[in-house]
Tab-separated table of C-alpha atoms in Angstrom:
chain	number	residue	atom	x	y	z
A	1	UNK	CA	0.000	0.000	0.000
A	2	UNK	CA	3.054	2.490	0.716
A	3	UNK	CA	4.078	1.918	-2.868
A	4	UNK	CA	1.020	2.509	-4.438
A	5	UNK	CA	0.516	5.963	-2.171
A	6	UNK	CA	3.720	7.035	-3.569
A	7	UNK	CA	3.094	6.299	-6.991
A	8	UNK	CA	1.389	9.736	-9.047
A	9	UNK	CA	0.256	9.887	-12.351
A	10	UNK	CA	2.167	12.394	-14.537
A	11	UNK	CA	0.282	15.637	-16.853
A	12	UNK	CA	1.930	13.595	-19.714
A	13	UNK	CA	-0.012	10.243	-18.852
A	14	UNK	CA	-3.381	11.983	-18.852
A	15	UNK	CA	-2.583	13.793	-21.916
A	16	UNK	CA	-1.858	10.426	-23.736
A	17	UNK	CA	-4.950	9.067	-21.933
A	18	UNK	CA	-7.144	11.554	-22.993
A	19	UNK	CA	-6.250	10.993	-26.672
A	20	UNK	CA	-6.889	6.866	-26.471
A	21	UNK	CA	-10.434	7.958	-24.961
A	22	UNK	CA	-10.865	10.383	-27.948
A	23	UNK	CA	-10.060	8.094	-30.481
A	24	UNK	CA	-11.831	5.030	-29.067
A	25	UNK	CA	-14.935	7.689	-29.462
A	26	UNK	CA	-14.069	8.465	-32.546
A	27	UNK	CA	-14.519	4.584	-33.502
A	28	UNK	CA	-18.366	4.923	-33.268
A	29	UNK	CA	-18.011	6.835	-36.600
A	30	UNK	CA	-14.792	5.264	-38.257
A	31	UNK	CA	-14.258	2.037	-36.897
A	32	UNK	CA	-10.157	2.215	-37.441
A	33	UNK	CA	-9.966	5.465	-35.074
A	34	UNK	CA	-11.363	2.798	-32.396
A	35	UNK	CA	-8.832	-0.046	-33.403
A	36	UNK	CA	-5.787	2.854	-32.903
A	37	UNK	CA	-7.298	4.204	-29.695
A	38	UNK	CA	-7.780	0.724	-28.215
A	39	UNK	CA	-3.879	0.415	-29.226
A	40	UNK	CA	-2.951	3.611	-27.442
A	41	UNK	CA	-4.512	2.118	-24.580
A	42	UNK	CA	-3.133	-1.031	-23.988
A	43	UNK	CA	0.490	0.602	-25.318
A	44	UNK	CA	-0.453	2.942	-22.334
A	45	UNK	CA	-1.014	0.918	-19.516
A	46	UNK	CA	2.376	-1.561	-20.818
A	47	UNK	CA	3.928	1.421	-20.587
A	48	UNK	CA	2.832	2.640	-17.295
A	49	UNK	CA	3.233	-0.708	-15.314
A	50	UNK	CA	7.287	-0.643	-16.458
A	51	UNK	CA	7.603	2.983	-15.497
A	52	UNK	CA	6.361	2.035	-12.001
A	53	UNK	CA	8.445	-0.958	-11.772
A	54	UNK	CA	11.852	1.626	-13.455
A	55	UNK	CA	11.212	4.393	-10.502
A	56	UNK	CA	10.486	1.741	-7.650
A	57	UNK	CA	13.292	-0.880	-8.774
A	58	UNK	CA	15.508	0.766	-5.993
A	59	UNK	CA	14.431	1.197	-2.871
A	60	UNK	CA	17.218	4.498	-1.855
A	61	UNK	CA	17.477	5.584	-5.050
A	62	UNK	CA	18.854	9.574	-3.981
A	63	UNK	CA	20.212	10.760	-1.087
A	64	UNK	CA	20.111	14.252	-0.310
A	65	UNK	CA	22.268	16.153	1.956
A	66	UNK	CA	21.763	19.683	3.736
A	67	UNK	CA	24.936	21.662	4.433
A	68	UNK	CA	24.881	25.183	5.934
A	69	UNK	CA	26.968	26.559	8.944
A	70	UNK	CA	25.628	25.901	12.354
A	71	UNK	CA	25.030	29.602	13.657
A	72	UNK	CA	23.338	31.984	11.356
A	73	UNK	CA	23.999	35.909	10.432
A	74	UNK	CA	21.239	37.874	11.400
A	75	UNK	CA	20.299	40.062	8.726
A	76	UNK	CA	22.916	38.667	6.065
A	77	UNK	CA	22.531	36.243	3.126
A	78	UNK	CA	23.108	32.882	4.476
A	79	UNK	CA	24.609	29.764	1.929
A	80	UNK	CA	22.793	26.899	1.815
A	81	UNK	CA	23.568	23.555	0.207
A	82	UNK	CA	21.405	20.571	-1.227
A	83	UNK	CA	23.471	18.144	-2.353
A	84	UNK	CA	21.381	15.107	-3.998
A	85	UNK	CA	23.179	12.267	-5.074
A	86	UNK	CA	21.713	9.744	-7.774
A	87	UNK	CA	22.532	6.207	-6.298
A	88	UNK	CA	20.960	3.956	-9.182
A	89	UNK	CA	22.678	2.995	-13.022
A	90	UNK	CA	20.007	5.216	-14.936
A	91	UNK	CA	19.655	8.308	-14.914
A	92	UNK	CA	16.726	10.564	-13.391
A	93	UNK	CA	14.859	12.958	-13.938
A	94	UNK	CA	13.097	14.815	-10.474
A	95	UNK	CA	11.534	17.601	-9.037
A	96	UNK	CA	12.544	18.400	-6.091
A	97	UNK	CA	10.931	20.594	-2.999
A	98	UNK	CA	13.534	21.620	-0.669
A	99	UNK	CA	12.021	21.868	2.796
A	100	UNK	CA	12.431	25.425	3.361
A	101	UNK	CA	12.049	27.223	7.105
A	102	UNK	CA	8.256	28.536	7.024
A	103	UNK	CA	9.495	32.385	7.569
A	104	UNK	CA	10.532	31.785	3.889
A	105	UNK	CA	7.447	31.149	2.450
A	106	UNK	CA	7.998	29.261	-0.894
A	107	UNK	CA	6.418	26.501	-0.601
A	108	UNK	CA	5.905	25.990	-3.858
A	109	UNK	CA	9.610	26.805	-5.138
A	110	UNK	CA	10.879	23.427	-7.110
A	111	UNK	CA	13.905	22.472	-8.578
A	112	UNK	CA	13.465	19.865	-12.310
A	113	UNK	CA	16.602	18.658	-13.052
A	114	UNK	CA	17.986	15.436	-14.650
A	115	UNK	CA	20.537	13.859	-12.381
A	116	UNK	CA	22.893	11.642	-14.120
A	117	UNK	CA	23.807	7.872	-12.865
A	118	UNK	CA	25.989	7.808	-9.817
A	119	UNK	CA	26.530	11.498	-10.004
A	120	UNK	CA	25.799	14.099	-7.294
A	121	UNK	CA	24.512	17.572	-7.958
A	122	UNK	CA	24.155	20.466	-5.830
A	123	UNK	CA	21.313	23.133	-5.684
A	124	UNK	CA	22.177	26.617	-4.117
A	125	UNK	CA	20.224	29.279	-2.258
A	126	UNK	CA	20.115	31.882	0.459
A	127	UNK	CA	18.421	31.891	3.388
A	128	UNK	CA	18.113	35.977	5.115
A	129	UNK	CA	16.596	35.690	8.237
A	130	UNK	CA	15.412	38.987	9.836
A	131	UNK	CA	14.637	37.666	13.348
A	132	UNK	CA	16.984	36.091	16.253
A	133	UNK	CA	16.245	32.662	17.330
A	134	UNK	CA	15.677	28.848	16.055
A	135	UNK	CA	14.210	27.552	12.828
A	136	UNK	CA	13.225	24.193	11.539
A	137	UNK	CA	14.049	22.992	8.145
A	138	UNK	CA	11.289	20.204	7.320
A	139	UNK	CA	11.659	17.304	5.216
A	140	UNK	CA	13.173	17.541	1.623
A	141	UNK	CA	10.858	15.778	-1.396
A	142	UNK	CA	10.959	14.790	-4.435
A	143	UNK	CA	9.032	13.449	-6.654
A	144	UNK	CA	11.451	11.026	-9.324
A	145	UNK	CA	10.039	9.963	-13.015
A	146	UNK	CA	12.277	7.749	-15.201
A	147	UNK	CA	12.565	8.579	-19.331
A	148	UNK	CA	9.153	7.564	-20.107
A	149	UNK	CA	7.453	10.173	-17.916
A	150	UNK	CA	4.368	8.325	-17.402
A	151	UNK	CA	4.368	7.936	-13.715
A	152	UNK	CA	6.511	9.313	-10.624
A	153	UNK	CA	7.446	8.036	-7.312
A	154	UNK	CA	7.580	10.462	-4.073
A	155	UNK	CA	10.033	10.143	-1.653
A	156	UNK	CA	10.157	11.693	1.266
A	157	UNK	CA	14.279	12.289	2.464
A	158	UNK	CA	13.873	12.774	6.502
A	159	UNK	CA	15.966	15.937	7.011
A	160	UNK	CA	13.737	17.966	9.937
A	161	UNK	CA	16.921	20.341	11.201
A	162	UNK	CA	16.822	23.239	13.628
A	163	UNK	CA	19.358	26.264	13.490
A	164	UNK	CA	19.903	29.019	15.370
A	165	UNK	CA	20.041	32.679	14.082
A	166	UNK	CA	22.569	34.761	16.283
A	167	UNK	CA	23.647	38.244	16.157
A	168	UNK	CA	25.879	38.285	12.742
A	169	UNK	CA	29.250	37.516	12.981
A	170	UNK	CA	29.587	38.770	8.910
A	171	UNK	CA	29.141	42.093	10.228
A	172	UNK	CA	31.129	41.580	13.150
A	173	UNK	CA	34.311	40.423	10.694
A	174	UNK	CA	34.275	42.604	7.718
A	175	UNK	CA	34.373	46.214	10.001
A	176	UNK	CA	37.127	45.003	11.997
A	177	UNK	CA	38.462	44.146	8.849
A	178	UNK	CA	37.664	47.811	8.130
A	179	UNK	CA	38.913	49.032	11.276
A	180	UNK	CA	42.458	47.176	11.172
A	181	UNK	CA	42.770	47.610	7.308
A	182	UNK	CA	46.207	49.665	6.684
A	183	UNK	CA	44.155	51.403	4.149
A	184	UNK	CA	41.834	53.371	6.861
A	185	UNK	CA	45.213	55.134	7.865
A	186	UNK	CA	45.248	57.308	4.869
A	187	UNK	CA	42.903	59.927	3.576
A	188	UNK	CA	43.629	60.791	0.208
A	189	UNK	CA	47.646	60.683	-0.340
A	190	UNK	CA	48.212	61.908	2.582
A	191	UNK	CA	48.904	59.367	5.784
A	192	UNK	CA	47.166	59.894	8.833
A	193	UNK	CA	49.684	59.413	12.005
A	194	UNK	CA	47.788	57.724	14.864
A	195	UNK	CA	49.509	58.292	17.535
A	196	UNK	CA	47.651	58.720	21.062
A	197	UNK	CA	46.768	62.182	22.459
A	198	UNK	CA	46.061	60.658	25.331
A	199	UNK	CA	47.414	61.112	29.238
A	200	UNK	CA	49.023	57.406	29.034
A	201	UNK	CA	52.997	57.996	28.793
A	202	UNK	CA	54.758	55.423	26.110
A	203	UNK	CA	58.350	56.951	25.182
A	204	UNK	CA	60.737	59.872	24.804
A	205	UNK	CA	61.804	60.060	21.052
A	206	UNK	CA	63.634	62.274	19.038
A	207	UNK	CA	61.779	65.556	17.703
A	208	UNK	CA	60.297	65.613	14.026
A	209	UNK	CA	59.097	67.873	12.410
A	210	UNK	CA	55.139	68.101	12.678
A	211	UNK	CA	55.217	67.319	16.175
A	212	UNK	CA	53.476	68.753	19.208
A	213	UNK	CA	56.025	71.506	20.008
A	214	UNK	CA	53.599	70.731	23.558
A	215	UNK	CA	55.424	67.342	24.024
A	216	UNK	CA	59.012	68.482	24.082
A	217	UNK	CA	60.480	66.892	27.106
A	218	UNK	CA	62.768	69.544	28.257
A	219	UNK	CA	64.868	67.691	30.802
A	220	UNK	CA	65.558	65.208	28.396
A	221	UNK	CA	66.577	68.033	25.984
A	222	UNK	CA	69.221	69.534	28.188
A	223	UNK	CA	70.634	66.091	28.435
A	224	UNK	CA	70.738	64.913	25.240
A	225	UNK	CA	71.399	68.896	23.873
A	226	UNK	CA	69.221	67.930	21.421
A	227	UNK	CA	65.280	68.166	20.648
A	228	UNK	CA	62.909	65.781	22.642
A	229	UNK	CA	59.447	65.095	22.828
A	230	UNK	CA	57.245	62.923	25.121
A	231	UNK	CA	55.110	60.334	22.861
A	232	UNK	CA	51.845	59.257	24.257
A	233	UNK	CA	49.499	56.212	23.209
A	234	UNK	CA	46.149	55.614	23.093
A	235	UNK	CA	44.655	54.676	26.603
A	236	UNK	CA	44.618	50.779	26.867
A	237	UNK	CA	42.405	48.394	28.954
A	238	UNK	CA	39.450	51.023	29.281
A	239	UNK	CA	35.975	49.627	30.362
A	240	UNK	CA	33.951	50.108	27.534
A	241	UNK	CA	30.350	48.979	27.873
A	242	UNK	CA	27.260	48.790	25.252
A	243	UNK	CA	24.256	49.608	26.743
A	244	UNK	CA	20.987	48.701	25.279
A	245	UNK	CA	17.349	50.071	25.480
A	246	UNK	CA	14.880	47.277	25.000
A	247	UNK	CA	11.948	49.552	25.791
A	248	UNK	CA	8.766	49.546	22.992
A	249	UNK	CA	9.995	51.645	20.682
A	250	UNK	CA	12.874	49.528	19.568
A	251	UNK	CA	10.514	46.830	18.509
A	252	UNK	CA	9.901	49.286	15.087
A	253	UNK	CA	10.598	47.949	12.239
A	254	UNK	CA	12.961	48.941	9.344
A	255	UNK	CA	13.716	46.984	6.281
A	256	UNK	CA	11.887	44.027	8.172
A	257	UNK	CA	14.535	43.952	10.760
A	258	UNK	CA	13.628	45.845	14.158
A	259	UNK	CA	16.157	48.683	16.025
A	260	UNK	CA	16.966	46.297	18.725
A	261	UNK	CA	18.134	43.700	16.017
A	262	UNK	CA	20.520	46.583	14.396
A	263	UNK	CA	21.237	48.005	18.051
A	264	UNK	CA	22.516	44.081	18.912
A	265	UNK	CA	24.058	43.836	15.499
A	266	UNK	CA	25.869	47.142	16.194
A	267	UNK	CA	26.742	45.900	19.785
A	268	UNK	CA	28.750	43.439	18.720
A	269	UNK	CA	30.894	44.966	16.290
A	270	UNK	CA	31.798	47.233	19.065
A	271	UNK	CA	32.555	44.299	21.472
A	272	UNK	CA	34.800	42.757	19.084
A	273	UNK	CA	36.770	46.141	18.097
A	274	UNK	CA	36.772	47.316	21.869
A	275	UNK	CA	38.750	43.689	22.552
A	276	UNK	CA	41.178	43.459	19.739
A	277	UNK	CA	41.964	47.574	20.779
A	278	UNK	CA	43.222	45.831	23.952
A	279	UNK	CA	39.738	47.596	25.892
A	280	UNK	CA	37.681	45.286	28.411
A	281	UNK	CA	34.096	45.228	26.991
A	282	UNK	CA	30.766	44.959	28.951
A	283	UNK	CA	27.232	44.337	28.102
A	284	UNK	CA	24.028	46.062	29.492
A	285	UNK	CA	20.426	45.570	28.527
A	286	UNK	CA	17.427	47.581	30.115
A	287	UNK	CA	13.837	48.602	29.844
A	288	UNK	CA	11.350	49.246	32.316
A	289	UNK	CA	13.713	47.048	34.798
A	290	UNK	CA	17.462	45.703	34.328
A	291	UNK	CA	18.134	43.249	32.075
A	292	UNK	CA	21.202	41.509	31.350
A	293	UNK	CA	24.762	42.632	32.756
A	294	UNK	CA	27.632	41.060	31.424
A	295	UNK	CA	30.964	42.969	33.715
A	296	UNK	CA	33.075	44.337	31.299
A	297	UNK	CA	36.423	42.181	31.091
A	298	UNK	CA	39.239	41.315	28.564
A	299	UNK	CA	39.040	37.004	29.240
A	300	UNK	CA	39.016	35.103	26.098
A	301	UNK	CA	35.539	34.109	26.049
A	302	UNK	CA	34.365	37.333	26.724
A	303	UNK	CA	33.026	38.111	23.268
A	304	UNK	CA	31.002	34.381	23.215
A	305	UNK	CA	29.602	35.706	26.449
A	306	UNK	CA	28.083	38.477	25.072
A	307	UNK	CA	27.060	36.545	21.735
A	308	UNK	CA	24.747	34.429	24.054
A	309	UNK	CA	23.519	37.284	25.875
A	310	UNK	CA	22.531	39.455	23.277
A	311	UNK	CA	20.865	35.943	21.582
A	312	UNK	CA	18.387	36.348	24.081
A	313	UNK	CA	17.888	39.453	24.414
A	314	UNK	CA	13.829	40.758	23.483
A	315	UNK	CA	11.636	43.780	24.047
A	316	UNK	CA	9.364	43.738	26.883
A	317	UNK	CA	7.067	46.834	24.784
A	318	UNK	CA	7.390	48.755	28.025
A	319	UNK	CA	8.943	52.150	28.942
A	320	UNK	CA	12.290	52.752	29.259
A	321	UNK	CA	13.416	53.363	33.209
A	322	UNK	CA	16.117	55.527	32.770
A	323	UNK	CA	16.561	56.328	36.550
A	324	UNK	CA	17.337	52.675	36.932
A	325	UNK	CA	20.082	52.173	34.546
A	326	UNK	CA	21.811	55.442	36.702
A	327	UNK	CA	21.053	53.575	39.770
A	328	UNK	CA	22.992	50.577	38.013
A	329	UNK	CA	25.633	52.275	36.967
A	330	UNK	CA	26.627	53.865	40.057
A	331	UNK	CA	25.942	50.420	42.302
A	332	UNK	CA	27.540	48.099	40.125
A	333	UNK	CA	29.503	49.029	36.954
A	334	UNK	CA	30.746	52.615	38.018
A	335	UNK	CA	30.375	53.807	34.437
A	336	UNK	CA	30.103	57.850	35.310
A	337	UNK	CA	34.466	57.059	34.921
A	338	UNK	CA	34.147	54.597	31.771
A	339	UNK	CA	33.443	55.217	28.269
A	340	UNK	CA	29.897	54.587	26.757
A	341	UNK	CA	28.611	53.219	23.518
């Protein structure tokens, strides 16, 4: 009974039967339209009976494999990979309807394709989600029809998967690529120095021309009886936190992704660039209470810390308690001396 409830009648079948029917009609009137209509039929159902036996001759006959990577961009095109392999000596022709996740809606999206003996071919898309979270990739079918195109078998390749969208990691990569690129040194032909104005003492050098004439280290002039200037560098190992408002008006939307989305996005570029700058980074979420508070630090799972934080984080569509988050920062992260993104 399973192999019969897999087995579907093609357009092509119906088309052919419909012209037997016709003819054998026709016989009333010109009694050799009947005898070649009778023919058709009985050609018809030969034909059909070996097609169902050709497409049901192997019980596996694909094998289809998902591949994708484990934790989602949010926001950003995601690759993803069936790969169906053609197990059987003949070659096949299918449809097949990838099980996409239902935010996608295309249901009815199918891929025809003829997939040669033994051989394995792959079948490309994107997947953009615009929300955090999991999603369920459902079962991959497809419907396979040998040369004769007469009937066609569906198979149904168990491949239910969940994945998990996370803040993206894309973004994360390509502006600290930006941000450490030799390239954002210079404006024009002209190369920007970047040397620290700050109060954090690094070296006494040798004057240049185009320094601070405020740096010269006059001590170490008379000394030397030459031209010396103190060289500072930029501040290192600075608390740095990201504070977040997950009140009700960061659940509008904008280009289908909401402002908290972009504000977590955005938080975790500036986690990663705050680290690699040699800065400890820290994580605070609020709305009409406190939400989550990751201590800033400069440990080396510091940044997956805050990935899993902000992977939870959600609007509560309430006010934003602003006289809280001062309360906060005074008790426990002391941020009226820290910087603030």
């Amino acid at each position: 009974m399973k192999v019969l409830a897999s087995i579907h009648l093609t357009r092509f079948f119906f088309l052919v039967g419909g012209i037997g029917v016709a003819l054998v009609g026709g016989g009333f009137f010109l009694p050799f339209l009947g005898i070649i209509g009778k023919t058709v039929l009985f050609v018809l159902l030969f034909a059909v009976i070996l097609d169902v036996l050709l497409v049901n001759l192997f019980k596996e006959p694909i094998r289809v494999q998902r591949k994708y990577q484990v934790r989602m961009n949010l926001g950003d095109e995601n690759k993803v990979v069936v790969s169906v392999l053609n197990q059987t000596a003949q070659p096949l022709q299918v449809g097949i309807y990838e099980g996409y996740p239902l935010f996608m809606q295309k249901r009815a999206n199918v891929w025809n394709a003829v997939l040669l003996p033994k051989k394995r071919r792959d079948f490309h898309y994107s997947f953009t989600p615009t929300e955090r979270g999991e999603y369920t990739f459902r079962d991959v079918v497809i419907f396979v029809r040998s040369t004769l195109f007469l009937a066609q078998r569906r198979i149904v390749i168990p491949l239910v998967e969940r994945i998990e969208v996370y803040p993206s990691v894309l973004q994360m990569k390509q502006y600290e690529l930006k941000v450490f690129n030799q390239q954002t040194l210079s404006q024009g032909i002209k190369k920007v120095r970047r040397i620290g104005n700050t109060s954090e003492f690094e070296q006494i050098r040798n004057y240049v021309q185009g320094d601070d004439i405020r740096t010269v280290n006059w001590k170490a002039t008379s000394r030397k009886n030459e031209l010396m200037v103190n060289q500072y560098q930029e501040e290192r190992s600075q608390p740095v936190y990201c504070v977040i408002d997950k009140s009700r008006p960061m659940q509008l939307a904008f280009n289908k992704m909401t402002m908290l989305d972009y504000a977590i996005n955005s938080t975790l570029v500036f986690t990663n660039i705050a680290l690699r700058k040699g800065d400890r980074a820290g994580l605070i979420t609020f709305s009409d209470k406190m939400g989550a508070l990751v201590p800033a630090e400069r440990t080396q799972g510091q940044l997956r810390r805050i990935l899993e934080s902000l992977y939870n984080q959600k609007t509560l569509f309430k006010e934003g308690n602003f006289e809280l988050l001062y309360q906060t920062d005074r008790k426990s992260t002391r941020l009226n001396s820290s910087h603030r993104t």
